[in-house]
Structure formats: C-alpha cells, structure tokens
Amino acid sequence: MRFIIRWLVTAVAVGVAVWLVPGIEVVGGTEAWTAIALFGLVLSLINISVKPVMQVLSLPITVITLGIFYLVVNTLMLYVAAWLANGIFQVGIAIATFGSAFVASIVISIVSGIMNALVGGE
C-alpha cells in the first residue's frame, strides 16, 4: 500500500513539474495523465532501487558541496526515468535541457515532500 501512495504522490509531483517547468513536455500517443502516471511509476521504481546506490556512491562529493550535489543526483534519476519510460512504454516526458531537468527535480522534490506530509508518507 505504501508503494501505491508513493507512486500517486510522485505522479502528482511530476504533473506539477510538467505544468510549471518550461522544457518538460509529455510525449506519447496516449492522454497526458496516462503518460504522467506511467512516468511516475518508473520514477518511483528508480527512486526505490537505483537512487540509494547513487546517493552512497556520490556521498563524498555531496558532503564537499554541502548537499547541493544531491540535486544533481535527483536530476540524473529524472533523466534515467525519462529514458526508461520512453523506451519501455513509449510514453513519458521529454526533457529539453539540463536546466529544465534540474528545476523539474527541485519542483518534484518540493511537491513530493508536501504531499508526503499531507498523506502521512515517509
């Protein structure tokens, strides 16, 4: 049940990022909410499996930069999720520039934090 809540929170956060950030567009032949839901699923799975490994590997540089590099890790996970969702489901998001992905990862982090506080997630 916690994974479904995490998936829905991530999908809402991605929807807000697509709506707010220029350079982030929904791609695929389906409706926008379907693409966002599938992308949210892929991003949730990556955040559960790959992201902890990346955080441990990037820990020295994260400490040196006082945590700022953590945002770069989030941006890279967004790129990986976009690549996988477009490759597997043929839907997802298209990222125009690194800057738009960086801002989108910040928006997704903030919205996910607020939504998790509201629904009682982690």
Backbone as JSON, one array per atom type, in Angstrom:
{
  "sequence": "MRFIIRWLVTAVAVGVAVWLVPGIEVVGGTEAWTAIALFGLVLSLINISVKPVMQVLSLPITVITLGIFYLVVNTLMLYVAAWLANGIFQVGIAIATFGSAFVASIVISIVSGIMNALVGGE",
  "N": [[0.81, -1.19, 0.0], [1.99, 1.21, 0.71], [3.7, 1.65, -1.42], [1.93, 2.22, -3.52], [0.84, 4.63, -2.64], [3.18, 6.15, -2.67], [3.69, 6.07, -5.4], [1.44, 7.47, -6.45], [1.82, 9.98, -5.24], [4.25, 10.71, -6.42], [3.45, 10.79, -9.1], [1.63, 12.93, -9.06], [3.41, 14.97, -8.33], [5.12, 14.97, -10.57], [3.27, 15.73, -12.5], [2.75, 18.37, -11.67], [5.3, 19.43, -12.1], [5.53, 19.16, -14.89], [3.55, 20.93, -15.63], [4.5, 23.38, -14.58], [7.25, 23.81, -15.29], [9.08, 25.07, -17.95], [10.19, 23.41, -20.89], [9.87, 20.81, -20.17], [8.02, 18.32, -21.38], [5.11, 16.35, -22.1], [5.22, 13.26, -23.73], [4.18, 10.9, -26.21], [1.58, 8.76, -27.47], [-0.71, 8.61, -25.97], [-3.14, 9.8, -23.56], [-2.37, 12.71, -21.54], [-2.43, 12.35, -18.74], [-2.16, 9.62, -18.47], [0.4, 9.16, -19.47], [1.85, 10.61, -17.58], [1.24, 9.16, -15.26], [2.39, 6.63, -15.86], [5.05, 7.44, -16.14], [5.46, 8.34, -13.53], [5.31, 5.91, -12.19], [7.63, 4.6, -13.18], [9.6, 6.39, -12.27], [9.2, 6.19, -9.5], [9.93, 3.51, -9.06], [12.63, 3.64, -9.77], [13.53, 5.46, -7.85], [13.29, 3.88, -5.62], [15.06, 1.73, -6.09], [17.54, 2.36, -7.59], [18.37, 4.92, -6.83], [19.21, 5.01, -4.01], [21.69, 3.67, -4.17], [23.13, 5.38, -5.86], [23.2, 7.62, -4.21], [24.84, 6.78, -2.12], [27.22, 6.28, -3.52], [27.82, 8.85, -4.39], [28.3, 10.21, -2.08], [30.77, 11.35, -0.96], [31.27, 13.66, -2.63], [28.87, 14.96, -2.26], [29.0, 15.67, 0.42], [31.17, 17.42, 0.33], [30.12, 19.49, -1.24], [28.19, 20.4, 0.42], [25.65, 19.22, 0.29], [24.46, 20.08, -2.05], [25.0, 18.65, -4.38], [23.27, 16.56, -4.23], [20.96, 17.37, -5.5], [21.77, 17.19, -8.13], [21.98, 14.44, -8.39], [19.27, 13.78, -8.14], [18.37, 14.98, -10.5], [19.71, 13.42, -12.42], [18.46, 10.96, -11.94], [15.93, 11.62, -12.84], [16.44, 11.94, -15.58], [17.18, 9.27, -16.19], [14.78, 7.93, -15.62], [13.1, 9.13, -17.53], [14.3, 8.21, -19.87], [13.97, 5.41, -19.6], [11.13, 5.17, -19.39], [10.31, 6.21, -21.85], [11.53, 4.37, -23.5], [10.46, 1.85, -22.75], [7.6, 2.06, -22.41], [6.9, 3.81, -24.39], [5.88, 6.26, -23.78], [5.93, 9.19, -21.7], [8.05, 11.72, -20.46], [9.6, 14.45, -22.15], [12.73, 15.91, -21.98], [14.09, 19.02, -22.33], [16.46, 20.57, -21.72], [19.36, 20.44, -19.51], [19.07, 22.28, -17.49], [16.28, 22.68, -17.33], [15.56, 20.13, -16.48], [16.85, 20.1, -14.03], [15.49, 22.13, -12.6], [12.96, 20.96, -12.68], [13.44, 18.66, -11.14], [13.81, 19.84, -8.65], [11.27, 20.96, -8.25], [9.72, 18.62, -8.23], [10.76, 17.37, -5.95], [10.03, 19.2, -3.91], [7.2, 19.27, -4.13], [6.64, 16.55, -3.71], [7.54, 16.26, -1.09], [5.73, 17.94, 0.29], [3.29, 16.65, -0.36], [3.74, 14.09, 0.76], [3.85, 14.81, 3.44], [1.21, 15.57, 3.81], [-0.3, 13.23, 3.24], [0.76, 11.48, 5.0], [3.0, 9.98, 4.39], [6.4, 8.73, 4.09]],
  "CA": [[0.0, 0.0, 0.0], [2.88, 2.38, 0.75], [4.23, 1.91, -2.76], [0.88, 2.86, -4.32], [0.79, 6.02, -2.2], [4.39, 6.79, -3.19], [3.5, 6.22, -6.84], [0.49, 8.55, -6.68], [2.47, 11.24, -4.86], [5.24, 11.0, -7.46], [2.73, 11.16, -10.32], [1.13, 14.3, -8.87], [4.57, 15.87, -8.37], [5.54, 15.05, -11.96], [2.27, 16.54, -13.17], [3.01, 19.77, -11.32], [6.54, 19.84, -12.77], [5.22, 19.33, -16.32], [2.73, 22.13, -15.75], [5.22, 24.59, -14.2], [8.61, 23.97, -15.81], [9.22, 25.05, -19.41], [11.21, 22.47, -21.34], [9.44, 19.47, -19.79], [6.8, 18.08, -22.15], [4.6, 14.98, -22.13], [5.32, 12.66, -25.05], [3.5, 9.62, -26.35], [0.31, 8.85, -28.16], [-1.85, 8.48, -25.07], [-3.51, 11.03, -22.85], [-1.28, 13.24, -20.71], [-2.44, 11.79, -17.4], [-1.64, 8.25, -18.56], [1.86, 9.27, -19.6], [2.39, 11.06, -16.29], [1.11, 8.04, -14.32], [3.42, 5.64, -16.18], [6.34, 8.01, -15.79], [5.52, 8.32, -12.08], [5.63, 4.54, -11.81], [9.04, 4.34, -13.47], [10.4, 7.21, -11.36], [9.09, 5.6, -8.16], [10.76, 2.29, -9.03], [14.04, 4.06, -9.79], [13.84, 6.05, -6.55], [13.41, 2.81, -4.63], [16.13, 0.79, -6.36], [18.82, 2.89, -8.06], [18.73, 6.17, -6.16], [20.04, 4.82, -2.81], [23.06, 3.32, -4.57], [23.75, 6.61, -6.36], [23.45, 8.5, -3.08], [26.02, 6.28, -1.41], [28.4, 6.49, -4.36], [28.12, 10.28, -4.51], [28.36, 10.8, -0.75], [31.9, 12.28, -0.72], [31.09, 14.94, -3.3], [27.72, 15.61, -1.64], [29.49, 16.28, 1.66], [32.03, 18.56, -0.05], [29.27, 20.57, -1.75], [27.19, 20.68, 1.46], [24.35, 18.67, -0.07], [23.95, 20.58, -3.33], [25.14, 17.61, -5.39], [22.1, 15.7, -4.13], [20.05, 17.83, -6.54], [22.26, 16.64, -9.39], [21.59, 13.03, -8.37], [17.84, 13.77, -8.46], [18.25, 15.29, -11.92], [20.14, 12.24, -13.18], [17.41, 9.96, -11.82], [14.86, 12.07, -13.72], [16.86, 11.57, -16.93], [17.1, 7.81, -16.33], [13.36, 7.57, -15.66], [12.57, 9.54, -18.83], [14.85, 7.29, -20.87], [13.32, 4.1, -19.46], [9.7, 5.24, -19.71], [10.18, 6.37, -23.3], [11.97, 3.14, -24.14], [9.62, 0.69, -22.43], [6.17, 2.31, -22.61], [6.74, 4.77, -25.49], [5.25, 7.48, -23.25], [6.69, 9.74, -20.59], [8.32, 13.14, -20.61], [10.78, 14.84, -22.92], [13.47, 16.93, -21.26], [14.77, 19.85, -23.33], [17.82, 20.94, -21.29], [19.72, 20.04, -18.15], [18.5, 23.28, -16.59], [14.86, 22.39, -17.09], [15.5, 18.91, -15.67], [17.29, 20.49, -12.69], [14.37, 22.82, -11.97], [11.89, 19.97, -12.51], [13.75, 17.8, -10.0], [13.55, 20.62, -7.45], [9.81, 21.04, -8.1], [9.23, 17.28, -7.85], [11.16, 17.15, -4.55], [9.22, 20.04, -3.03], [5.8, 18.8, -4.16], [6.6, 15.23, -3.07], [7.66, 16.48, 0.36], [4.45, 18.47, 0.78], [2.26, 15.62, -0.48], [4.02, 13.05, 1.76], [3.45, 15.34, 4.74], [-0.25, 15.59, 3.86], [-0.88, 11.89, 3.26], [1.38, 10.68, 6.06], [4.05, 9.1, 3.86], [7.69, 8.78, 4.77]],
  "C": [[0.86, 1.26, 0.0], [3.44, 2.69, -0.62], [3.19, 2.61, -3.64], [0.75, 4.33, -3.94], [2.0, 6.77, -2.73], [4.26, 7.04, -4.69], [2.57, 7.38, -7.15], [1.08, 9.91, -6.34], [3.48, 11.65, -5.92], [4.55, 11.43, -8.75], [2.17, 12.57, -10.21], [2.28, 15.3, -8.95], [5.1, 16.04, -9.8], [4.56, 15.89, -12.76], [2.45, 18.03, -12.9], [4.26, 20.27, -12.03], [6.31, 20.04, -14.27], [4.44, 20.61, -16.54], [3.54, 23.4, -15.52], [6.51, 24.84, -14.98], [8.6, 23.98, -17.34], [10.36, 24.12, -19.81], [10.92, 21.04, -20.94], [8.08, 19.25, -20.46], [6.4, 16.61, -22.05], [4.68, 14.48, -23.56], [4.6, 11.33, -25.05], [2.13, 9.82, -26.97], [-0.91, 8.79, -27.27], [-2.19, 9.83, -24.44], [-2.39, 11.43, -21.9], [-1.27, 12.59, -19.34], [-1.94, 10.35, -17.39], [-0.13, 8.26, -18.65], [2.49, 9.68, -18.28], [2.32, 9.93, -15.26], [2.16, 6.97, -14.59], [4.81, 6.16, -15.85], [6.52, 8.05, -14.27], [5.86, 6.93, -11.55], [7.11, 4.24, -12.02], [9.93, 5.12, -12.51], [10.35, 6.68, -9.94], [9.95, 4.35, -8.04], [12.25, 2.63, -9.03], [14.43, 4.66, -8.44], [13.98, 5.01, -5.46], [14.68, 1.99, -4.84], [17.48, 1.44, -6.66], [19.29, 4.09, -7.25], [19.54, 5.97, -4.87], [21.49, 4.46, -3.13], [23.8, 4.56, -5.06], [24.06, 7.58, -5.22], [24.68, 8.07, -2.29], [27.29, 6.53, -2.22], [28.79, 7.97, -4.45], [28.24, 10.97, -3.16], [29.56, 11.72, -0.53], [31.71, 13.64, -1.38], [29.87, 15.69, -2.75], [28.13, 16.3, -0.34], [30.34, 17.52, 1.34], [31.19, 19.75, -0.5], [28.14, 20.92, -0.79], [25.77, 20.29, 1.04], [23.81, 19.13, -1.41], [24.01, 19.51, -4.42], [23.98, 16.62, -5.35], [21.05, 16.09, -5.17], [20.47, 17.31, -7.92], [21.9, 15.16, -9.49], [20.1, 12.91, -8.7], [17.61, 14.04, -9.94], [18.65, 14.1, -12.78], [19.1, 11.12, -13.1], [16.2, 10.33, -12.68], [15.18, 11.73, -15.17], [16.75, 10.06, -17.16], [15.65, 7.35, -16.43], [12.74, 7.96, -17.0], [13.04, 8.6, -19.92], [14.16, 5.93, -20.81], [11.84, 4.14, -19.84], [9.48, 5.41, -21.2], [10.57, 5.1, -24.04], [11.03, 1.97, -23.94], [8.17, 0.93, -22.83], [5.88, 3.21, -23.8], [5.95, 6.0, -25.07], [6.13, 7.98, -22.1], [6.85, 11.23, -20.77], [9.56, 13.32, -21.48], [11.43, 16.01, -22.19], [14.31, 17.7, -22.27], [16.22, 20.12, -22.94], [18.09, 20.41, -19.89], [19.12, 21.01, -17.14], [17.03, 23.03, -16.3], [14.7, 21.11, -16.27], [15.88, 19.21, -14.22], [16.15, 21.18, -11.94], [13.2, 21.85, -11.73], [12.18, 19.05, -11.33], [13.54, 18.53, -8.68], [12.05, 20.7, -7.19], [9.25, 19.71, -7.64], [9.58, 16.99, -6.38], [10.29, 17.94, -3.59], [7.78, 19.54, -2.97], [5.68, 17.43, -3.49], [6.69, 15.36, -1.55], [6.36, 16.98, 0.95], [3.37, 17.4, 0.75], [2.49, 14.49, 0.55], [3.65, 13.53, 3.16], [1.92, 15.32, 4.89], [-0.86, 14.19, 3.99], [-0.25, 10.98, 4.31], [2.38, 9.69, 5.55], [5.33, 9.28, 4.63], [8.26, 10.18, 4.76]]
}
